[in-house]
Short mmCIF file of C-alpha atoms in Angstrom, two decimals:
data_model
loop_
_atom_site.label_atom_id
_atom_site.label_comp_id
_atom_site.label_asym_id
_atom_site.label_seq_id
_atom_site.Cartn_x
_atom_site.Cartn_y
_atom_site.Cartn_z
CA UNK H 1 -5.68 -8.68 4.50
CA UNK H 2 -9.13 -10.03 3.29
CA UNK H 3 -8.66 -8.68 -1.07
CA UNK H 4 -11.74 -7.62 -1.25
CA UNK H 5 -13.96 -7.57 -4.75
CA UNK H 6 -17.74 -5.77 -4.72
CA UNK H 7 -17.92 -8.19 -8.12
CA UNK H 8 -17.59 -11.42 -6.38
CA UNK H 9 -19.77 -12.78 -3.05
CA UNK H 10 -17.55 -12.42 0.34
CA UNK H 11 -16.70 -15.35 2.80
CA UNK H 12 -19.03 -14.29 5.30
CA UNK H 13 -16.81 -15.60 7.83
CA UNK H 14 -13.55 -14.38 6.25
CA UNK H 15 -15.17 -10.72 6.29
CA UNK H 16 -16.17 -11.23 9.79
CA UNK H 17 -13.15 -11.73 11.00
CA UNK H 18 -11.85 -9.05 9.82
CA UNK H 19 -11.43 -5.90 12.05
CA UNK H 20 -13.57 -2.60 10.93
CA UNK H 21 -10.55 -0.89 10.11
CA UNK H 22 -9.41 -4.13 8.21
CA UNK H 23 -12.96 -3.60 6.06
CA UNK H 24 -12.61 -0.42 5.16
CA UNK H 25 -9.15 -0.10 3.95
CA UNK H 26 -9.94 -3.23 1.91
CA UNK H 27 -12.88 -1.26 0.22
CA UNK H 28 -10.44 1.31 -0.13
CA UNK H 29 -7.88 -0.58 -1.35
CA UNK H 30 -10.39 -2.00 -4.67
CA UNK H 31 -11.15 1.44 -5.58
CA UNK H 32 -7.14 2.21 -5.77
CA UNK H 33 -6.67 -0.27 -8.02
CA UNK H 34 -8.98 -0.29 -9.95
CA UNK H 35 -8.41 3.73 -10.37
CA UNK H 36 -12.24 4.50 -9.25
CA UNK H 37 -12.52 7.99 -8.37
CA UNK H 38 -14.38 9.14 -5.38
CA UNK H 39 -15.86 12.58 -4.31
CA UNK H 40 -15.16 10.94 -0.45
CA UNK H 41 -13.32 7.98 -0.13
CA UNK H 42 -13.90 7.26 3.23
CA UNK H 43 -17.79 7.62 3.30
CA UNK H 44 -17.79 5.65 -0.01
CA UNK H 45 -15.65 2.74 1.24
CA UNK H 46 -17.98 3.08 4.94
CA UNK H 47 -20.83 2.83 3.29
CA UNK H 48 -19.40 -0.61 1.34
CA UNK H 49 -18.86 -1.87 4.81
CA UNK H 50 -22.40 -1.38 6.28
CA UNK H 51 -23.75 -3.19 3.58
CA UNK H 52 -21.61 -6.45 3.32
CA UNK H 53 -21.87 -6.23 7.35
CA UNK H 54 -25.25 -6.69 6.90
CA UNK H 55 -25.31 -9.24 3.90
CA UNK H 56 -22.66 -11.18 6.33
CA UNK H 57 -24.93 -11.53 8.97
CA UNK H 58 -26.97 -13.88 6.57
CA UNK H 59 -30.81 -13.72 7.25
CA UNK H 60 -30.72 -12.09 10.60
CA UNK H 61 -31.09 -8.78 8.12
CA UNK H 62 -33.23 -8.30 4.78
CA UNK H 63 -30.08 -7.40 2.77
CA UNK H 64 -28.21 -10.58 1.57
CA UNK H 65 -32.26 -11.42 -0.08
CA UNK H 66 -32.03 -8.10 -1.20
CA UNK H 67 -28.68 -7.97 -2.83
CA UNK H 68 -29.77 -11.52 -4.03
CA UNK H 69 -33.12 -10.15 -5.64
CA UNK H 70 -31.37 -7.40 -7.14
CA UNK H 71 -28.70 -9.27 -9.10
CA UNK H 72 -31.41 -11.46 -10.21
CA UNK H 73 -33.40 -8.10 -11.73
CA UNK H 74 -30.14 -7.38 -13.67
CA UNK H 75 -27.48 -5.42 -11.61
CA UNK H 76 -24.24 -6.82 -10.72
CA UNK H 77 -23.52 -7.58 -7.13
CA UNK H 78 -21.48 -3.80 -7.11
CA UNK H 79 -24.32 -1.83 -8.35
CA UNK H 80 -26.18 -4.23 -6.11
CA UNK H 81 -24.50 -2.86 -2.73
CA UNK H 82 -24.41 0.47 -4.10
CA UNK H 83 -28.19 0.77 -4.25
CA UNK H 84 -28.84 -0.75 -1.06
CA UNK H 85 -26.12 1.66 0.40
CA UNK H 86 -28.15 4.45 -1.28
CA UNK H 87 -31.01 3.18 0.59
CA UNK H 88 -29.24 2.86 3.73
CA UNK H 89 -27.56 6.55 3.26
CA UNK H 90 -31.26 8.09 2.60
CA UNK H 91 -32.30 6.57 6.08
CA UNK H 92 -29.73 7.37 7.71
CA UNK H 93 -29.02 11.32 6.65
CA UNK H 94 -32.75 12.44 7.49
CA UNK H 95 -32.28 11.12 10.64
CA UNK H 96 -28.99 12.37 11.29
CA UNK H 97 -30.52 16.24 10.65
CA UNK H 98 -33.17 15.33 12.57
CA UNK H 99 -31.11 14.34 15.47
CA UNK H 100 -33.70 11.01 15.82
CA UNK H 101 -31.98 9.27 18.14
CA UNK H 102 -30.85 5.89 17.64
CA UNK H 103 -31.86 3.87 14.08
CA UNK H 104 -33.69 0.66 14.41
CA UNK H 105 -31.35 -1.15 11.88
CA UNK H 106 -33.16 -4.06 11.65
CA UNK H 107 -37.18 -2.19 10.96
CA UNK H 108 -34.64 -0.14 8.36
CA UNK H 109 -33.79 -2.96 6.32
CA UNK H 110 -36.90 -4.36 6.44
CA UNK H 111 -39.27 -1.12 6.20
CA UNK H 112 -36.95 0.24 3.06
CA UNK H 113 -35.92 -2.48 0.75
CA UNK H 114 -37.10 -5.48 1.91
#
């Protein structure tokens, strides 16, 4: 299994090789270690996972410029995917009360923190 590290860029194709389940419990498995406490580990690790899906996928999505732009203003790549995950979770919980219908992922990215 992939050891993953928030601090450190992923091997886009490493990561995509990886099965979902594979992600997650990687995610999961950093916070362990590193003894970060988590009001809900599985959302929390999820949410991880959405975001370096997206930053995987290169320039097909807004967030790998994002994440880029960001460390460049100052945060480190962790804080980095935890603000676009913020992002991502404020879309996405609206919607979800709503009962929207399907997201347009890619207008998302673009439309929110692009």
């Amino acid at each position: 299994m992939l050891q993953y590290d928030p601090h450190q860029h992923v091997n886009s194709e490493a990561w995509q090789a990886l099965d979902e389940s594979e992600r997650i419990e990687s995610v999961r498995q950093y916070h362990r270690q590193n003894r970060i406490r988590l009001a809900n580990e599985s959302l929390h690790a999820t949410t991880h996972v959405i975001v370096e899906n997206q930053v995987a996928l290169g320039d097909t999505f807004a967030a790998r410029a994002v994440l880029l732009r960001l460390m460049a203003e100052g945060l480190d790549r962790h804080e980095a995917i935890h603000a676009i995950g913020s992002v991502f979770s404020e879309q996405l919980l609206p919607r979800s009360e709503r009962r929207a219908g399907p997201i347009p992922m890619r207008s998302m990215w673009r439309n929110s923190i692009a």
